[in-house]
PDB file of N, CA and C in Angstrom:
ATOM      1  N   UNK A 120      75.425 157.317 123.348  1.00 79.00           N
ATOM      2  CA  UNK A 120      76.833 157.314 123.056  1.00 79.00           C
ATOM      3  C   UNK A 120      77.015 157.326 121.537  1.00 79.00           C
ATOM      4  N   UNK A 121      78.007 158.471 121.101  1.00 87.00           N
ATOM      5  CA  UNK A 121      78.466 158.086 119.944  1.00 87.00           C
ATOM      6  C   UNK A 121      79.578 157.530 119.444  1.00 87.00           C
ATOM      7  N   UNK A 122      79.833 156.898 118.056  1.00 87.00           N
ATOM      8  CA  UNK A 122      80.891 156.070 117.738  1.00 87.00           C
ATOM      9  C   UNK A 122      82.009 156.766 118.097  1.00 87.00           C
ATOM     10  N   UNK A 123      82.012 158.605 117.801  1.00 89.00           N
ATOM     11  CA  UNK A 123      83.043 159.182 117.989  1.00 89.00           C
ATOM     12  C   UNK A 123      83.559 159.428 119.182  1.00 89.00           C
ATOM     13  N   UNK A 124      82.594 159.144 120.805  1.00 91.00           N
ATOM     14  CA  UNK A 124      82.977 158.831 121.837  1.00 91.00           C
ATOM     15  C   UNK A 124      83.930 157.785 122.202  1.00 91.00           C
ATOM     16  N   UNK A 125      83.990 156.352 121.150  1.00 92.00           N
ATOM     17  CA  UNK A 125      84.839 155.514 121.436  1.00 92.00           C
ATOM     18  C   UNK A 125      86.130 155.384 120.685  1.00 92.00           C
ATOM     19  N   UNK A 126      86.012 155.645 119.056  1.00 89.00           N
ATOM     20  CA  UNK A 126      86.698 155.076 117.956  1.00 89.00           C
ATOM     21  C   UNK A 126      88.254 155.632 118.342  1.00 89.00           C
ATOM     22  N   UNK A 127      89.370 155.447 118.972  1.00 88.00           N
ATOM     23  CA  UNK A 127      90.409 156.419 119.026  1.00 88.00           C
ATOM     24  C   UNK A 127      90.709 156.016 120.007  1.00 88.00           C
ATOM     25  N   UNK A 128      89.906 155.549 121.430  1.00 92.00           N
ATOM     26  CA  UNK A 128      90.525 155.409 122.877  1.00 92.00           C
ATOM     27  C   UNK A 128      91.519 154.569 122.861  1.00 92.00           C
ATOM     28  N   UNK A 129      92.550 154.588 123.937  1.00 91.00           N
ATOM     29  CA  UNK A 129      93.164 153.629 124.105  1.00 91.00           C
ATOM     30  C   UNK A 129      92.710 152.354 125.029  1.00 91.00           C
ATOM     31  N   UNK A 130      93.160 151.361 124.789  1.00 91.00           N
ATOM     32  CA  UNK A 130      92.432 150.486 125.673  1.00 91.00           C
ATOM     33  C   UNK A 130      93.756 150.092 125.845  1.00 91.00           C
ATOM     34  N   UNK A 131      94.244 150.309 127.432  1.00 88.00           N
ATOM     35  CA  UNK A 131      95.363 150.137 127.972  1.00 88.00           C
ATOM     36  C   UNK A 131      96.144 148.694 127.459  1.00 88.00           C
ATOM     37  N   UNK A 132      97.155 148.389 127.422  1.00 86.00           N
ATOM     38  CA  UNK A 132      97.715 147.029 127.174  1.00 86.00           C
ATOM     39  C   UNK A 132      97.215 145.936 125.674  1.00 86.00           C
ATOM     40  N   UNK A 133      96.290 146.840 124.950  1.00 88.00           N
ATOM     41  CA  UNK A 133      95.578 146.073 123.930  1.00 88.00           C
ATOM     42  C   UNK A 133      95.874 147.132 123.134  1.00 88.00           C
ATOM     43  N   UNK A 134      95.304 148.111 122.659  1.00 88.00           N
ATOM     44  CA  UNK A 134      95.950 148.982 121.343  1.00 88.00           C
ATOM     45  C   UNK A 134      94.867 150.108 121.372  1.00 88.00           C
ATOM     46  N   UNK A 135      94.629 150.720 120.293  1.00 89.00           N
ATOM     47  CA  UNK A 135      93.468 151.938 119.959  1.00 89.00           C
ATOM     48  C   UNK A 135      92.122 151.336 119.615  1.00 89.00           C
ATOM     49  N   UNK A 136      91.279 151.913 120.116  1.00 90.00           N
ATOM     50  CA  UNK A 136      90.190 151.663 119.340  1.00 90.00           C
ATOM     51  C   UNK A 136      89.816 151.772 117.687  1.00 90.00           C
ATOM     52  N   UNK A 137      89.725 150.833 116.999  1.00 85.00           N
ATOM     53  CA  UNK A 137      89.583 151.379 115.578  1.00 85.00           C
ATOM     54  C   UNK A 137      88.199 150.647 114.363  1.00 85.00           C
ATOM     55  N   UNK A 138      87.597 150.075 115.262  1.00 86.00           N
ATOM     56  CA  UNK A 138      86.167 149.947 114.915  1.00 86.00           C
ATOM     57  C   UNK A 138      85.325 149.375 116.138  1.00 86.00           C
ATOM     58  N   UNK A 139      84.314 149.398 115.648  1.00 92.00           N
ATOM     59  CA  UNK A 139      82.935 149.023 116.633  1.00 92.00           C
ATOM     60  C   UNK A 139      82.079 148.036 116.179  1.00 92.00           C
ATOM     61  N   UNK A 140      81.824 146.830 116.759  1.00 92.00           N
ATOM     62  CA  UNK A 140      80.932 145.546 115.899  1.00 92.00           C
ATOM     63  C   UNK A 140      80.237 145.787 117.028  1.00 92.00           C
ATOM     64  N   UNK A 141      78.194 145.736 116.253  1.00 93.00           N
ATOM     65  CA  UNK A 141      77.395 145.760 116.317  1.00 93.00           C
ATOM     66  C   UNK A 141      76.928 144.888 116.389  1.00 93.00           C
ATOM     67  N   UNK A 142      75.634 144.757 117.404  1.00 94.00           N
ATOM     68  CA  UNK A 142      74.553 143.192 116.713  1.00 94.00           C
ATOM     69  C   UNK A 142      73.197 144.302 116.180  1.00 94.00           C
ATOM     70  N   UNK A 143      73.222 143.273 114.999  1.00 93.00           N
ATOM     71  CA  UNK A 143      72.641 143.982 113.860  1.00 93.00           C
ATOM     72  C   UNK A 143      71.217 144.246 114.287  1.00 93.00           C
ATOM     73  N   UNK A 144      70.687 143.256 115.442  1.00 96.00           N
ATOM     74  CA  UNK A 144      69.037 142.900 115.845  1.00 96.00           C
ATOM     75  C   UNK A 144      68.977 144.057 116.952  1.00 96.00           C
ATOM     76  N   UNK A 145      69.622 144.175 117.273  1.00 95.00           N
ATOM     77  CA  UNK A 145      69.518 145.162 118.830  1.00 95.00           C
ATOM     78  C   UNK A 145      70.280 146.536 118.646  1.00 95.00           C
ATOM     79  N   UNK A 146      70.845 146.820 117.753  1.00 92.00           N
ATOM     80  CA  UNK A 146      71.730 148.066 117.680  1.00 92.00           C
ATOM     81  C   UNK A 146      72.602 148.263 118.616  1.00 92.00           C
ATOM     82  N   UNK A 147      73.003 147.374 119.562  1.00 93.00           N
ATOM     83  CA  UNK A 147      74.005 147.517 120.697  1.00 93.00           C
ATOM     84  C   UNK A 147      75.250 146.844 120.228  1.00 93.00           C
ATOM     85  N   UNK A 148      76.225 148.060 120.961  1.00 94.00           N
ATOM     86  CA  UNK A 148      77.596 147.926 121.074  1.00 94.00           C
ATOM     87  C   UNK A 148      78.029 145.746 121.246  1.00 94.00           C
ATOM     88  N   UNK A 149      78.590 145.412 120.929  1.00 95.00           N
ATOM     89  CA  UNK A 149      79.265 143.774 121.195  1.00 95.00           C
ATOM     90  C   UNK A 149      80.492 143.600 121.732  1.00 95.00           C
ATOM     91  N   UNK A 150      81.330 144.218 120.616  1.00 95.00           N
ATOM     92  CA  UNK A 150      82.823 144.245 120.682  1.00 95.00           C
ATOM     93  C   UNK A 150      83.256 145.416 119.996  1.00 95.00           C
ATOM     94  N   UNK A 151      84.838 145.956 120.239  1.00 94.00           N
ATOM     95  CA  UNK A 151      85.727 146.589 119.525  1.00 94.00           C
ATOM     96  C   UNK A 151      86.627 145.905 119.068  1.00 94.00           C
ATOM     97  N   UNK A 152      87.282 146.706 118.052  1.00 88.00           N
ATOM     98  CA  UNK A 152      88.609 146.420 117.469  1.00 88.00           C
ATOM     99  C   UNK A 152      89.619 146.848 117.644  1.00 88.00           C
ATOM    100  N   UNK A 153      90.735 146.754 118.186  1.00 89.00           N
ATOM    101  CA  UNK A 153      91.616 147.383 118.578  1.00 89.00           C
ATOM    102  C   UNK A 153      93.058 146.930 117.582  1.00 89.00           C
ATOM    103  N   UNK A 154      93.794 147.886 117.279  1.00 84.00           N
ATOM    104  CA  UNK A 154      94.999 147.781 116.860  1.00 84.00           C
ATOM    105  C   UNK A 154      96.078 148.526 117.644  1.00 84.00           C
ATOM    106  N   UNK A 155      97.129 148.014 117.190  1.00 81.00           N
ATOM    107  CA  UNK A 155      98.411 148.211 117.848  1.00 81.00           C
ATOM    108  C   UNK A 155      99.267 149.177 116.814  1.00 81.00           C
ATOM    109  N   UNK A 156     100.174 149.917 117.032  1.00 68.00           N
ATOM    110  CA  UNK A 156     100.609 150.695 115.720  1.00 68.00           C
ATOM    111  C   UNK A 156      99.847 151.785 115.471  1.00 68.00           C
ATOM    112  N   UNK A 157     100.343 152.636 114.075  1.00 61.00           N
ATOM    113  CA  UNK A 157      99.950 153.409 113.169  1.00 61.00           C
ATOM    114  C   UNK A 157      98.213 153.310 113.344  1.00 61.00           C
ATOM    115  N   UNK A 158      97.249 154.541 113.370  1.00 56.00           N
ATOM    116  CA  UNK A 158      96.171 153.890 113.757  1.00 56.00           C
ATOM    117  C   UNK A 158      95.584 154.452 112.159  1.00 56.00           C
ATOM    118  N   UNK A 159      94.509 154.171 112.016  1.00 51.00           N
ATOM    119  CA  UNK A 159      94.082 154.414 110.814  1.00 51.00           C
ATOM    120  C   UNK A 159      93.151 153.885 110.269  1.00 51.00           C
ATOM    121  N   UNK A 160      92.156 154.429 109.059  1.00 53.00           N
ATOM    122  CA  UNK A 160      90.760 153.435 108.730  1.00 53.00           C
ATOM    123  C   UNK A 160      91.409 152.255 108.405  1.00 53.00           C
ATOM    124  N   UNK A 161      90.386 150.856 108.479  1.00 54.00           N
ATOM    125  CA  UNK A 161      90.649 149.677 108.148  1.00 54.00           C
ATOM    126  C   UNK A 161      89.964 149.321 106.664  1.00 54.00           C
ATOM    127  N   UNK A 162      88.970 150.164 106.751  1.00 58.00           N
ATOM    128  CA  UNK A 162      88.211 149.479 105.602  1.00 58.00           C
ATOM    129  C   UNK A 162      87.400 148.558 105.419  1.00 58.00           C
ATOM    130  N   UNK A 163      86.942 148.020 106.940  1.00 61.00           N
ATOM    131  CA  UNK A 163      86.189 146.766 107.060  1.00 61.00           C
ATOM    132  C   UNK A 163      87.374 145.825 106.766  1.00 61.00           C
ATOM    133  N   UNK A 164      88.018 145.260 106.335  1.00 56.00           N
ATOM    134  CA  UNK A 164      89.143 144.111 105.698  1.00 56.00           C
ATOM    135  C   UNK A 164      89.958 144.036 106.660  1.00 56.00           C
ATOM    136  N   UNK A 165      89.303 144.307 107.977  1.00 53.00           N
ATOM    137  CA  UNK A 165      90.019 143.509 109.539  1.00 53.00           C
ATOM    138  C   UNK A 165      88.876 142.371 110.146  1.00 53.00           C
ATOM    139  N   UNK A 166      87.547 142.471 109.323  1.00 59.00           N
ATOM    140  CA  UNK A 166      86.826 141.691 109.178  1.00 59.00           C
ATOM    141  C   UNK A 166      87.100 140.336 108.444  1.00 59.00           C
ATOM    142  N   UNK A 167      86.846 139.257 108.821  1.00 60.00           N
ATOM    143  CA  UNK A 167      86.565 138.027 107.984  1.00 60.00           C
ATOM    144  C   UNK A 167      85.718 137.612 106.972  1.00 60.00           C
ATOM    145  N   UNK A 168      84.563 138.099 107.414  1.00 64.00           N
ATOM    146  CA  UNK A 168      83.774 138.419 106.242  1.00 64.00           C
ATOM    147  C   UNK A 168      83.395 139.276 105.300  1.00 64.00           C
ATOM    148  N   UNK A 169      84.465 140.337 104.811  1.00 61.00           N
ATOM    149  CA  UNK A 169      84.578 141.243 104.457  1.00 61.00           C
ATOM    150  C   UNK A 169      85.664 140.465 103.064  1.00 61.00           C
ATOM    151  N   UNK A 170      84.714 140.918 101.846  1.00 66.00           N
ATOM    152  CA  UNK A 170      85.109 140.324 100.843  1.00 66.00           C
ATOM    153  C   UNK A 170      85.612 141.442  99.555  1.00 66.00           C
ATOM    154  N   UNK A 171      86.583 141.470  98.903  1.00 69.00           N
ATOM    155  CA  UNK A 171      87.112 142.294  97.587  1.00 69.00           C
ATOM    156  C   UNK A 171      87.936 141.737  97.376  1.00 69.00           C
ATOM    157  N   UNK A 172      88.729 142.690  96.338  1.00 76.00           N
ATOM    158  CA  UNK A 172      89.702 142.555  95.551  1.00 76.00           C
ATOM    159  C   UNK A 172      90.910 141.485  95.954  1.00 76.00           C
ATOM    160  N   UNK A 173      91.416 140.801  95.059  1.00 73.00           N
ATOM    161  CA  UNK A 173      92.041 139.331  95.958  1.00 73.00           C
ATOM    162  C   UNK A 173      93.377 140.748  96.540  1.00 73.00           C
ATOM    163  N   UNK A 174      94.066 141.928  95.418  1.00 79.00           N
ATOM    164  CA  UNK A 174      95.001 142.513  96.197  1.00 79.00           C
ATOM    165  C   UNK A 174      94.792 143.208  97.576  1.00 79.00           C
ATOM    166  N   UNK A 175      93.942 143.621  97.304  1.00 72.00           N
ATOM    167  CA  UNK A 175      93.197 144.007  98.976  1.00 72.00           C
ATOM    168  C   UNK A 175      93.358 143.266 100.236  1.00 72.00           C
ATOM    169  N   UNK A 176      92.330 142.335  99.814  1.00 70.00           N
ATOM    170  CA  UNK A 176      92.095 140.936 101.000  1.00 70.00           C
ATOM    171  C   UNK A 176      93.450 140.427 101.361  1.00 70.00           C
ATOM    172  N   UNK A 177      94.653 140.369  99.779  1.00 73.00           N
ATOM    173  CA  UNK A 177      96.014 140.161 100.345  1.00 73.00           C
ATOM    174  C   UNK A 177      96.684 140.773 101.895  1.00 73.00           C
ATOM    175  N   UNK A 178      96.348 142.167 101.272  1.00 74.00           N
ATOM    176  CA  UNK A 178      97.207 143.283 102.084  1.00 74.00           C
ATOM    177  C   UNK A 178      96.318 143.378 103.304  1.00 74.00           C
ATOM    178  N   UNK A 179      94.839 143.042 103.430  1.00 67.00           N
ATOM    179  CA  UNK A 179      94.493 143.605 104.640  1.00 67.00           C
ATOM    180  C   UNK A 179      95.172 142.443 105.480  1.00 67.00           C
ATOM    181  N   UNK A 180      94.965 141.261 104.852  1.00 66.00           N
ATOM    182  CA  UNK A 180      95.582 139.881 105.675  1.00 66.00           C
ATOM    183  C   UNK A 180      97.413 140.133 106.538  1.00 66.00           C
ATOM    184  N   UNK A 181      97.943 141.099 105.176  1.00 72.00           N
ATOM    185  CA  UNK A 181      99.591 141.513 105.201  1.00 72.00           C
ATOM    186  C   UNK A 181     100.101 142.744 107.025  1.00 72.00           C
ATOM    187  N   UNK A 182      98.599 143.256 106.941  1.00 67.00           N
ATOM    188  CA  UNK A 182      99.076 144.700 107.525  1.00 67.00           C
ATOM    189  C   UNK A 182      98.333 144.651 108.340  1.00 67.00           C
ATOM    190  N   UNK A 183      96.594 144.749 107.694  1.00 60.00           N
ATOM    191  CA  UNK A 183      95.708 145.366 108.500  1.00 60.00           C
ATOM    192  C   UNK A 183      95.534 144.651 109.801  1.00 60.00           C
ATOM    193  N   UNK A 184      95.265 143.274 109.675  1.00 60.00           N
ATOM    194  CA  UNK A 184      94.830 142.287 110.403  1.00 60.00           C
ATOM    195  C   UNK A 184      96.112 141.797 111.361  1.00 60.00           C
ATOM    196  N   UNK A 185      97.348 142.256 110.930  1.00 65.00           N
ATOM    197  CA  UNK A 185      98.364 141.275 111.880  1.00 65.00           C
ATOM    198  C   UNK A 185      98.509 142.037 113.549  1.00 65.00           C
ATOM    199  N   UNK A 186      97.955 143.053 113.421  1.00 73.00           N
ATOM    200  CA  UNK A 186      98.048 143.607 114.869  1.00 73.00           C
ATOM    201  C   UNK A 186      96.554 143.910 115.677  1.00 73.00           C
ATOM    202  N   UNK A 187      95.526 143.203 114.854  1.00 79.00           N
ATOM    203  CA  UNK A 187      94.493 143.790 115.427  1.00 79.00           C
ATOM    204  C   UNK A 187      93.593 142.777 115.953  1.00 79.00           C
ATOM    205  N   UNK A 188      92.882 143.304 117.019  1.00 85.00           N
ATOM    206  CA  UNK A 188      92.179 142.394 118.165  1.00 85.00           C
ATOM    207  C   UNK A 188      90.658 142.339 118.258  1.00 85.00           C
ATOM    208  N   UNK A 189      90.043 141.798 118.601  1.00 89.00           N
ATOM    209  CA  UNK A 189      88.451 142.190 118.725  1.00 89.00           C
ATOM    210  C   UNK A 189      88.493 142.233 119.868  1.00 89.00           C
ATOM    211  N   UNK A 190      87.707 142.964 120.864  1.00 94.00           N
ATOM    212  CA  UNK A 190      87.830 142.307 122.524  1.00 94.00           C
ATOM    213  C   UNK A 190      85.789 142.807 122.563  1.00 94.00           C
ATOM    214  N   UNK A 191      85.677 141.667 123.659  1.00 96.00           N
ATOM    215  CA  UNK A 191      84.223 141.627 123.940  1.00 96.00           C
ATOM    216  C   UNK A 191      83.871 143.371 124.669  1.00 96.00           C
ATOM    217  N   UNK A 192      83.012 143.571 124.453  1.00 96.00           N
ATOM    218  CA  UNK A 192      82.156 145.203 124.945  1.00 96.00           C
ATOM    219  C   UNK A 192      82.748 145.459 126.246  1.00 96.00           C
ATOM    220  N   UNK A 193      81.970 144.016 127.313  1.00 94.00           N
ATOM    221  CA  UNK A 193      82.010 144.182 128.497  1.00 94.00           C
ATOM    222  C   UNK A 193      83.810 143.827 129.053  1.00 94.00           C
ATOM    223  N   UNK A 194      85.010 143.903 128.399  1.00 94.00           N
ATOM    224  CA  UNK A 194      85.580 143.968 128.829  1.00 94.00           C
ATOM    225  C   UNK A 194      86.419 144.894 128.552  1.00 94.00           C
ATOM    226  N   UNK A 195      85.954 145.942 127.784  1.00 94.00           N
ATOM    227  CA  UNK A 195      86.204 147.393 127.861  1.00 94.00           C
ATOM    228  C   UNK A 195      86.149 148.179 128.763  1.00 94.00           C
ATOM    229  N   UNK A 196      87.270 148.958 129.502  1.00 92.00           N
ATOM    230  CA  UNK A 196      87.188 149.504 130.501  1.00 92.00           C
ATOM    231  C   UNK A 196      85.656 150.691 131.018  1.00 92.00           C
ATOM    232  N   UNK A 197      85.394 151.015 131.689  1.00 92.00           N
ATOM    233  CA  UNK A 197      84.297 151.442 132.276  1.00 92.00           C
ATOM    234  C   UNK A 197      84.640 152.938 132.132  1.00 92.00           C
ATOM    235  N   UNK A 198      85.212 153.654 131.834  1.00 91.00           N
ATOM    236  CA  UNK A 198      85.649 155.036 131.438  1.00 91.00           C
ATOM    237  C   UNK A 198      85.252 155.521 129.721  1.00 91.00           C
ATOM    238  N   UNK A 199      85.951 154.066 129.049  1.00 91.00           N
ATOM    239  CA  UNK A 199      85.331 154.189 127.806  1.00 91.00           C
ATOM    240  C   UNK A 199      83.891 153.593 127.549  1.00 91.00           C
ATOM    241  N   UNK A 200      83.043 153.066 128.232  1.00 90.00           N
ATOM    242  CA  UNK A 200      82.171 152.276 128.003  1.00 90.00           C
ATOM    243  C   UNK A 200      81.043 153.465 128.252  1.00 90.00           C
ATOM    244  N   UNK A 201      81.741 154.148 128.953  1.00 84.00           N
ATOM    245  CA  UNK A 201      80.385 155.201 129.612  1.00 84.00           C
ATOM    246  C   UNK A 201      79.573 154.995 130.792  1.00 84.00           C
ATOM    247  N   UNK A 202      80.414 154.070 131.289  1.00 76.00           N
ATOM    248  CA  UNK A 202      79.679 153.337 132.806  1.00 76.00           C
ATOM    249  C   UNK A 202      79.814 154.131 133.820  1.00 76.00           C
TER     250      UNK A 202
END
């Protein structure tokens, strides 16, 4: 599967797909990110540990982050999962 198979789907009642968290040891899928709204790169700075510019970190806190979700792998529907 590629990222570009998932990044974009909708995940009914939760929002678009708009990133993919990894576990770094296994290279497997964990969770997505989903937002609600305007879809668009995040920049990493929908992350928590994702560190810059204090105006940045402001605005991702302002915009990026107020509509967006992580949801676990396995409770991604089975259409997008590739199941």
């Amino acid at each position: 599967m590629r990222a570009s198979d998932v990044l974009g789907k909708v995940v009914a009642g939760r929002g678009r797909i708009a990133d993919i968290v990894v576990d770094p040891d296994t290279m497997r899928i964990t969770a997505v990110v989903v937002v609600k709204g305007p879809w668009g790169r995040l920049l990493g700075y929908e992350r928590d540990e994702v560190r810059g510019p204090w105006l940045l970190e402001h605005f991702a806190r302002l915009v990026l982050r107020r509509d967006s979700a992580e949801i676990p792998w396995d409770e991604v529907p089975a259409e997008i999962r590739g199941d």
